[in-house]
């Protein structure tokens, strides 16, 4: 289960909406051992595409350093699907970089954004609950 | 001269759990080759068989992506540090409804 403060959730969704019509992406900083997200790091999508995303490598480095400096680490990545549901695509699964990460999808297909989170281990996708925290 | 190489969480198990490994090298390529010699589990995960940088990692010299410098030929000097992070990418290409589970 991924614990997501409302502030982090809102930043994530706002970044995805701002990115339209392209896919938007970013990283989540926090504590891997408790699956607690603490910080949202919105990043540039250097693929600049409605169908693909690539987290800006330089912004990834800065986010990683920022998280480490706070005693945390990068615990996952989020990105939007502009016209499809919040489920990892074959591309997302094939390129999932870290089995310990949480993979958050924000679907903007409908008027109301849909946020779902997954674990991706050895090509196997498992949805996990998201606990929204009121702070 | 020794150069620290910072490893991402996903590769640390190949370095006995260490966050960073100190290696010798005067270029990024030499340092990464030394890293793989020291941690054989990293073979093929950072540098490909043809001697080029693996597509799914980003390697930085201090603050800069080495692909925008001289890639593996980038010189390394005292007080530099190398960082490796996974390339984070994906997308909705070919996306369909999820399989029934």
PDB file of C-alpha atoms in Angstrom:
ATOM      1  CA  UNK A   1       0.000   0.000   0.000  1.00  0.00           C
ATOM      2  CA  UNK A   2       1.274   3.443  -0.935  1.00  0.00           C
ATOM      3  CA  UNK A   3       0.673   6.197   1.612  1.00  0.00           C
ATOM      4  CA  UNK A   4       0.155   9.477  -0.181  1.00  0.00           C
ATOM      5  CA  UNK A   5      -0.287  12.833   1.581  1.00  0.00           C
ATOM      6  CA  UNK A   6      -3.067  14.889  -0.016  1.00  0.00           C
ATOM      7  CA  UNK A   7      -0.568  17.669  -0.816  1.00  0.00           C
ATOM      8  CA  UNK A   8       1.608  15.223  -2.795  1.00  0.00           C
ATOM      9  CA  UNK A   9      -1.474  13.796  -4.527  1.00  0.00           C
ATOM     10  CA  UNK A  10      -2.687  17.261  -5.493  1.00  0.00           C
ATOM     11  CA  UNK A  11       0.733  18.372  -6.795  1.00  0.00           C
ATOM     12  CA  UNK A  12       0.970  15.215  -8.856  1.00  0.00           C
ATOM     13  CA  UNK A  13      -2.478  15.597 -10.410  1.00  0.00           C
ATOM     14  CA  UNK A  14      -1.944  19.342 -11.023  1.00  0.00           C
ATOM     15  CA  UNK A  15       1.355  18.624 -12.799  1.00  0.00           C
ATOM     16  CA  UNK A  16      -0.359  16.023 -14.999  1.00  0.00           C
ATOM     17  CA  UNK A  17      -3.195  18.426 -15.888  1.00  0.00           C
ATOM     18  CA  UNK A  18      -0.712  21.209 -16.667  1.00  0.00           C
ATOM     19  CA  UNK A  19       1.153  18.865 -19.003  1.00  0.00           C
ATOM     20  CA  UNK A  20      -1.835  18.256 -21.296  1.00  0.00           C
ATOM     21  CA  UNK A  21      -1.986  17.465 -24.199  1.00  0.00           C
ATOM     22  CA  UNK A  22       1.305  15.673 -23.528  1.00  0.00           C
ATOM     23  CA  UNK A  23       2.003  13.003 -20.943  1.00  0.00           C
ATOM     24  CA  UNK A  24       3.449  14.427 -17.752  1.00  0.00           C
ATOM     25  CA  UNK A  25       5.769  12.685 -15.318  1.00  0.00           C
ATOM     26  CA  UNK A  26       7.560  13.080 -12.045  1.00  0.00           C
ATOM     27  CA  UNK A  27       9.153  11.261  -9.141  1.00  0.00           C
ATOM     28  CA  UNK A  28       8.039  10.551  -5.588  1.00  0.00           C
ATOM     29  CA  UNK A  29      10.429  10.945  -2.678  1.00  0.00           C
ATOM     30  CA  UNK A  30       9.839   9.193   0.609  1.00  0.00           C
ATOM     31  CA  UNK A  31      10.563   6.144   2.719  1.00  0.00           C
ATOM     32  CA  UNK A  32      10.749   2.888   0.786  1.00  0.00           C
ATOM     33  CA  UNK A  33      10.503   0.671   3.873  1.00  0.00           C
ATOM     34  CA  UNK A  34       7.114   2.094   4.872  1.00  0.00           C
ATOM     35  CA  UNK A  35       5.931   3.008   1.345  1.00  0.00           C
ATOM     36  CA  UNK A  36       5.361   6.532   2.587  1.00  0.00           C
ATOM     37  CA  UNK A  37       5.504   9.263  -0.059  1.00  0.00           C
ATOM     38  CA  UNK A  38       6.711  12.587   1.325  1.00  0.00           C
ATOM     39  CA  UNK A  39       7.659  14.758  -1.632  1.00  0.00           C
ATOM     40  CA  UNK A  40       6.407  15.215  -5.181  1.00  0.00           C
ATOM     41  CA  UNK A  41       9.112  16.036  -7.709  1.00  0.00           C
ATOM     42  CA  UNK A  42       7.406  17.155 -10.921  1.00  0.00           C
ATOM     43  CA  UNK A  43       9.824  16.665 -13.815  1.00  0.00           C
ATOM     44  CA  UNK A  44       9.928  17.636 -17.463  1.00  0.00           C
ATOM     45  CA  UNK A  45       8.874  14.990 -19.967  1.00  0.00           C
ATOM     46  CA  UNK A  46      11.813  15.159 -22.365  1.00  0.00           C
ATOM     47  CA  UNK A  47       9.960  12.846 -24.785  1.00  0.00           C
ATOM     48  CA  UNK A  48       7.434  15.722 -25.161  1.00  0.00           C
ATOM     49  CA  UNK A  49       4.787  13.316 -26.392  1.00  0.00           C
ATOM     50  CA  UNK A  50       1.149  12.444 -25.738  1.00  0.00           C
ATOM     51  CA  UNK A  51       2.092   8.758 -25.781  1.00  0.00           C
ATOM     52  CA  UNK A  52       5.549   8.515 -24.227  1.00  0.00           C
ATOM     53  CA  UNK A  53       7.369   9.932 -21.279  1.00  0.00           C
ATOM     54  CA  UNK A  54      10.999  10.176 -20.263  1.00  0.00           C
ATOM     55  CA  UNK A  55      11.860  11.791 -16.950  1.00  0.00           C
ATOM     56  CA  UNK A  56      14.416  14.572 -17.496  1.00  0.00           C
ATOM     57  CA  UNK A  57      17.689  12.880 -16.400  1.00  0.00           C
ATOM     58  CA  UNK A  58      19.080  16.053 -14.880  1.00  0.00           C
ATOM     59  CA  UNK A  59      15.926  16.664 -12.826  1.00  0.00           C
ATOM     60  CA  UNK A  60      16.032  13.033 -11.730  1.00  0.00           C
ATOM     61  CA  UNK A  61      19.565  13.553 -10.367  1.00  0.00           C
ATOM     62  CA  UNK A  62      18.486  16.691  -8.484  1.00  0.00           C
ATOM     63  CA  UNK A  63      15.402  14.945  -7.061  1.00  0.00           C
ATOM     64  CA  UNK A  64      17.510  11.964  -6.005  1.00  0.00           C
ATOM     65  CA  UNK A  65      19.992  14.214  -4.206  1.00  0.00           C
ATOM     66  CA  UNK A  66      17.218  16.216  -2.563  1.00  0.00           C
ATOM     67  CA  UNK A  67      15.511  13.053  -1.316  1.00  0.00           C
ATOM     68  CA  UNK A  68      18.798  11.559  -0.052  1.00  0.00           C
ATOM     69  CA  UNK A  69      19.646  14.808   1.753  1.00  0.00           C
ATOM     70  CA  UNK A  70      16.309  14.562   3.578  1.00  0.00           C
ATOM     71  CA  UNK A  71      17.125  10.993   4.637  1.00  0.00           C
ATOM     72  CA  UNK A  72      14.694   9.605   2.071  1.00  0.00           C
ATOM     73  CA  UNK A  73      15.007   8.169  -1.393  1.00  0.00           C
ATOM     74  CA  UNK A  74      13.121   8.118  -4.647  1.00  0.00           C
ATOM     75  CA  UNK A  75      10.372   5.565  -4.041  1.00  0.00           C
ATOM     76  CA  UNK A  76       8.561   5.718  -7.349  1.00  0.00           C
ATOM     77  CA  UNK A  77       7.499   7.482 -10.471  1.00  0.00           C
ATOM     78  CA  UNK A  78       4.187   8.885 -11.632  1.00  0.00           C
ATOM     79  CA  UNK A  79       3.013   9.687 -15.114  1.00  0.00           C
ATOM     80  CA  UNK A  80      -0.223  10.485 -16.867  1.00  0.00           C
ATOM     81  CA  UNK A  81      -2.105   8.582 -19.487  1.00  0.00           C
ATOM     82  CA  UNK A  82      -3.974  11.234 -21.439  1.00  0.00           C
ATOM     83  CA  UNK A  83      -6.496   9.028 -23.224  1.00  0.00           C
ATOM     84  CA  UNK A  84      -6.294   5.640 -21.581  1.00  0.00           C
ATOM     85  CA  UNK A  85      -7.009   4.241 -18.185  1.00  0.00           C
ATOM     86  CA  UNK A  86      -4.669   4.288 -15.186  1.00  0.00           C
ATOM     87  CA  UNK A  87      -3.023   0.936 -15.887  1.00  0.00           C
ATOM     88  CA  UNK A  88       0.634   0.362 -16.861  1.00  0.00           C
ATOM     89  CA  UNK A  89       1.142  -0.074 -20.608  1.00  0.00           C
ATOM     90  CA  UNK A  90       3.430  -2.789 -21.998  1.00  0.00           C
ATOM     91  CA  UNK A  91       6.043  -0.033 -22.450  1.00  0.00           C
ATOM     92  CA  UNK A  92       5.688   0.978 -18.795  1.00  0.00           C
ATOM     93  CA  UNK A  93       6.146  -2.629 -17.691  1.00  0.00           C
ATOM     94  CA  UNK A  94       9.072  -3.342 -20.014  1.00  0.00           C
ATOM     95  CA  UNK A  95      10.933  -0.236 -18.869  1.00  0.00           C
ATOM     96  CA  UNK A  96      10.100  -0.292 -15.144  1.00  0.00           C
ATOM     97  CA  UNK A  97      13.494   0.531 -13.636  1.00  0.00           C
ATOM     98  CA  UNK A  98      13.253  -0.712 -10.057  1.00  0.00           C
ATOM     99  CA  UNK A  99      11.185  -3.566  -8.522  1.00  0.00           C
ATOM    100  CA  UNK A 100      11.117  -1.736  -5.181  1.00  0.00           C
ATOM    101  CA  UNK A 101       9.447   1.336  -6.677  1.00  0.00           C
ATOM    102  CA  UNK A 102       5.795   2.319  -6.709  1.00  0.00           C
ATOM    103  CA  UNK A 103       4.417   3.059 -10.175  1.00  0.00           C
ATOM    104  CA  UNK A 104       1.644   5.628 -10.023  1.00  0.00           C
ATOM    105  CA  UNK A 105      -0.611   6.232 -13.013  1.00  0.00           C
ATOM    106  CA  UNK A 106      -2.799   9.297 -13.377  1.00  0.00           C
ATOM    107  CA  UNK A 107      -5.481   8.825 -16.012  1.00  0.00           C
ATOM    108  CA  UNK A 108      -6.857  11.984 -17.557  1.00  0.00           C
ATOM    109  CA  UNK A 109      -9.214  10.118 -19.850  1.00  0.00           C
ATOM    110  CA  UNK A 110     -12.280  11.217 -17.916  1.00  0.00           C
ATOM    111  CA  UNK A 111     -13.130  14.609 -16.459  1.00  0.00           C
ATOM    112  CA  UNK A 112     -12.158  13.408 -12.987  1.00  0.00           C
ATOM    113  CA  UNK A 113      -8.475  12.301 -12.842  1.00  0.00           C
ATOM    114  CA  UNK A 114      -8.005   8.707 -11.635  1.00  0.00           C
ATOM    115  CA  UNK A 115      -4.917   7.855  -9.541  1.00  0.00           C
ATOM    116  CA  UNK A 116      -3.835   4.229  -9.117  1.00  0.00           C
ATOM    117  CA  UNK A 117      -0.591   2.645  -7.947  1.00  0.00           C
ATOM    118  CA  UNK A 118       1.178  -0.570  -8.970  1.00  0.00           C
ATOM    119  CA  UNK A 119       4.177  -2.706  -8.180  1.00  0.00           C
ATOM    120  CA  UNK A 120       6.017  -4.058 -11.216  1.00  0.00           C
ATOM    121  CA  UNK A 121       8.299  -6.993 -10.448  1.00  0.00           C
ATOM    122  CA  UNK A 122       9.844  -9.167 -13.186  1.00  0.00           C
ATOM    123  CA  UNK A 123       7.261  -7.959 -15.674  1.00  0.00           C
ATOM    124  CA  UNK A 124       4.356  -8.796 -13.358  1.00  0.00           C
ATOM    125  CA  UNK A 125       1.959  -5.954 -12.533  1.00  0.00           C
ATOM    126  CA  UNK A 126       0.136  -5.899  -9.192  1.00  0.00           C
ATOM    127  CA  UNK A 127      -2.154  -3.077  -8.163  1.00  0.00           C
ATOM    128  CA  UNK A 128      -1.748  -1.791  -4.621  1.00  0.00           C
ATOM    129  CA  UNK A 129      -4.125   0.321  -2.534  1.00  0.00           C
ATOM    130  CA  UNK A 130      -3.391   4.031  -2.187  1.00  0.00           C
ATOM    131  CA  UNK A 131      -4.007   5.527   1.243  1.00  0.00           C
ATOM    132  CA  UNK A 132      -4.699   9.245   0.927  1.00  0.00           C
ATOM    133  CA  UNK A 133      -3.534  11.121   4.011  1.00  0.00           C
ATOM    134  CA  UNK A 134      -5.269  14.372   4.979  1.00  0.00           C
ATOM    135  CA  UNK A 135      -2.233  16.618   5.339  1.00  0.00           C
TER     136      UNK A 135
ATOM    137  CA  UNK B   1      42.962   8.491  -8.503  1.00  0.00           C
ATOM    138  CA  UNK B   2      39.935   7.117  -6.669  1.00  0.00           C
ATOM    139  CA  UNK B   3      36.539   8.317  -7.876  1.00  0.00           C
ATOM    140  CA  UNK B   4      33.321   7.645  -5.993  1.00  0.00           C
ATOM    141  CA  UNK B   5      30.506   6.115  -8.063  1.00  0.00           C
ATOM    142  CA  UNK B   6      27.039   6.583  -6.539  1.00  0.00           C
ATOM    143  CA  UNK B   7      24.723   3.662  -7.240  1.00  0.00           C
ATOM    144  CA  UNK B   8      20.911   3.655  -7.514  1.00  0.00           C
ATOM    145  CA  UNK B   9      18.951   1.435  -5.122  1.00  0.00           C
ATOM    146  CA  UNK B  10      18.240  -1.099  -7.886  1.00  0.00           C
ATOM    147  CA  UNK B  11      21.969  -1.798  -8.429  1.00  0.00           C
ATOM    148  CA  UNK B  12      23.182  -1.699  -4.822  1.00  0.00           C
ATOM    149  CA  UNK B  13      22.624  -5.412  -4.240  1.00  0.00           C
ATOM    150  CA  UNK B  14      25.487  -6.029  -6.705  1.00  0.00           C
ATOM    151  CA  UNK B  15      27.783  -3.942  -4.505  1.00  0.00           C
ATOM    152  CA  UNK B  16      27.000  -5.592  -1.199  1.00  0.00           C
ATOM    153  CA  UNK B  17      24.323  -3.001  -0.485  1.00  0.00           C
ATOM    154  CA  UNK B  18      26.750  -0.054  -0.718  1.00  0.00           C
ATOM    155  CA  UNK B  19      25.395   3.327  -1.837  1.00  0.00           C
ATOM    156  CA  UNK B  20      28.738   4.210  -3.431  1.00  0.00           C
ATOM    157  CA  UNK B  21      31.837   2.395  -4.594  1.00  0.00           C
ATOM    158  CA  UNK B  22      35.275   3.969  -4.945  1.00  0.00           C
ATOM    159  CA  UNK B  23      37.094   3.058  -8.168  1.00  0.00           C
ATOM    160  CA  UNK B  24      40.190   4.087 -10.129  1.00  0.00           C
ATOM    161  CA  UNK B  25      39.944   5.714 -13.539  1.00  0.00           C
ATOM    162  CA  UNK B  26      40.940   8.759 -15.539  1.00  0.00           C
ATOM    163  CA  UNK B  27      37.820   8.696 -17.737  1.00  0.00           C
ATOM    164  CA  UNK B  28      34.192   7.815 -17.037  1.00  0.00           C
ATOM    165  CA  UNK B  29      34.638   4.668 -19.149  1.00  0.00           C
ATOM    166  CA  UNK B  30      37.690   3.531 -17.184  1.00  0.00           C
ATOM    167  CA  UNK B  31      35.913   4.182 -13.901  1.00  0.00           C
ATOM    168  CA  UNK B  32      32.827   2.206 -14.986  1.00  0.00           C
ATOM    169  CA  UNK B  33      35.004  -0.654 -16.263  1.00  0.00           C
ATOM    170  CA  UNK B  34      36.753  -0.727 -12.890  1.00  0.00           C
ATOM    171  CA  UNK B  35      33.338  -0.671 -11.193  1.00  0.00           C
ATOM    172  CA  UNK B  36      32.220  -3.765 -13.111  1.00  0.00           C
ATOM    173  CA  UNK B  37      35.523  -5.526 -12.287  1.00  0.00           C
ATOM    174  CA  UNK B  38      34.899  -4.791  -8.619  1.00  0.00           C
ATOM    175  CA  UNK B  39      31.193  -5.703  -8.784  1.00  0.00           C
ATOM    176  CA  UNK B  40      30.827  -8.391 -11.480  1.00  0.00           C
ATOM    177  CA  UNK B  41      27.049  -8.492 -10.959  1.00  0.00           C
ATOM    178  CA  UNK B  42      26.899  -5.120 -12.726  1.00  0.00           C
ATOM    179  CA  UNK B  43      28.228  -6.596 -15.976  1.00  0.00           C
ATOM    180  CA  UNK B  44      25.945  -5.650 -18.861  1.00  0.00           C
ATOM    181  CA  UNK B  45      23.869  -3.318 -16.685  1.00  0.00           C
ATOM    182  CA  UNK B  46      25.910  -0.146 -17.105  1.00  0.00           C
ATOM    183  CA  UNK B  47      28.058  -0.723 -20.186  1.00  0.00           C
ATOM    184  CA  UNK B  48      26.821  -2.855 -23.075  1.00  0.00           C
ATOM    185  CA  UNK B  49      28.762  -5.675 -24.724  1.00  0.00           C
ATOM    186  CA  UNK B  50      29.826  -3.307 -27.503  1.00  0.00           C
ATOM    187  CA  UNK B  51      31.432  -0.981 -24.970  1.00  0.00           C
ATOM    188  CA  UNK B  52      28.792   1.768 -25.112  1.00  0.00           C
ATOM    189  CA  UNK B  53      26.687   3.172 -22.306  1.00  0.00           C
ATOM    190  CA  UNK B  54      23.612   1.024 -21.567  1.00  0.00           C
ATOM    191  CA  UNK B  55      20.434   2.575 -22.977  1.00  0.00           C
ATOM    192  CA  UNK B  56      18.492   2.338 -19.709  1.00  0.00           C
ATOM    193  CA  UNK B  57      20.920   4.061 -17.376  1.00  0.00           C
ATOM    194  CA  UNK B  58      21.951   7.669 -17.030  1.00  0.00           C
ATOM    195  CA  UNK B  59      25.496   8.382 -15.921  1.00  0.00           C
ATOM    196  CA  UNK B  60      26.476  11.746 -14.527  1.00  0.00           C
ATOM    197  CA  UNK B  61      29.798  13.399 -13.856  1.00  0.00           C
ATOM    198  CA  UNK B  62      28.973  15.665 -10.923  1.00  0.00           C
ATOM    199  CA  UNK B  63      25.834  17.518 -12.158  1.00  0.00           C
ATOM    200  CA  UNK B  64      26.062  16.666 -15.851  1.00  0.00           C
ATOM    201  CA  UNK B  65      24.692  13.794 -17.908  1.00  0.00           C
ATOM    202  CA  UNK B  66      27.814  12.363 -19.582  1.00  0.00           C
ATOM    203  CA  UNK B  67      25.875  11.880 -22.836  1.00  0.00           C
ATOM    204  CA  UNK B  68      26.079  15.678 -23.160  1.00  0.00           C
ATOM    205  CA  UNK B  69      29.804  15.645 -22.361  1.00  0.00           C
ATOM    206  CA  UNK B  70      32.086  13.138 -24.094  1.00  0.00           C
ATOM    207  CA  UNK B  71      30.153  10.076 -22.873  1.00  0.00           C
ATOM    208  CA  UNK B  72      32.569   7.333 -21.731  1.00  0.00           C
ATOM    209  CA  UNK B  73      35.588   9.369 -22.886  1.00  0.00           C
ATOM    210  CA  UNK B  74      34.769  12.207 -20.462  1.00  0.00           C
ATOM    211  CA  UNK B  75      37.867  12.870 -18.353  1.00  0.00           C
ATOM    212  CA  UNK B  76      37.580  12.465 -14.598  1.00  0.00           C
ATOM    213  CA  UNK B  77      39.680  14.506 -12.206  1.00  0.00           C
ATOM    214  CA  UNK B  78      40.212  14.842  -8.480  1.00  0.00           C
ATOM    215  CA  UNK B  79      37.098  15.741  -6.483  1.00  0.00           C
ATOM    216  CA  UNK B  80      34.761  14.573  -9.263  1.00  0.00           C
ATOM    217  CA  UNK B  81      32.020  12.096  -8.558  1.00  0.00           C
ATOM    218  CA  UNK B  82      30.106   9.803 -10.857  1.00  0.00           C
ATOM    219  CA  UNK B  83      26.448   8.943 -10.316  1.00  0.00           C
ATOM    220  CA  UNK B  84      24.373   6.253 -11.979  1.00  0.00           C
ATOM    221  CA  UNK B  85      20.576   6.388 -12.095  1.00  0.00           C
ATOM    222  CA  UNK B  86      18.068   4.310 -14.021  1.00  0.00           C
ATOM    223  CA  UNK B  87      16.537   5.955 -17.088  1.00  0.00           C
ATOM    224  CA  UNK B  88      12.868   6.449 -16.189  1.00  0.00           C
ATOM    225  CA  UNK B  89      10.584   6.170 -19.194  1.00  0.00           C
ATOM    226  CA  UNK B  90       7.428   4.567 -20.507  1.00  0.00           C
ATOM    227  CA  UNK B  91       4.181   5.573 -22.077  1.00  0.00           C
ATOM    228  CA  UNK B  92       0.800   4.570 -23.334  1.00  0.00           C
ATOM    229  CA  UNK B  93       1.866   3.350 -26.790  1.00  0.00           C
ATOM    230  CA  UNK B  94      -0.064   0.229 -27.667  1.00  0.00           C
ATOM    231  CA  UNK B  95      -2.074   0.528 -24.488  1.00  0.00           C
ATOM    232  CA  UNK B  96      -5.206  -1.577 -24.342  1.00  0.00           C
ATOM    233  CA  UNK B  97      -7.564  -2.698 -21.675  1.00  0.00           C
ATOM    234  CA  UNK B  98      -5.739  -4.664 -18.990  1.00  0.00           C
ATOM    235  CA  UNK B  99      -5.780  -8.444 -19.223  1.00  0.00           C
ATOM    236  CA  UNK B 100      -8.326 -10.196 -17.038  1.00  0.00           C
ATOM    237  CA  UNK B 101      -6.641 -11.469 -13.895  1.00  0.00           C
TER     238      UNK B 101
END
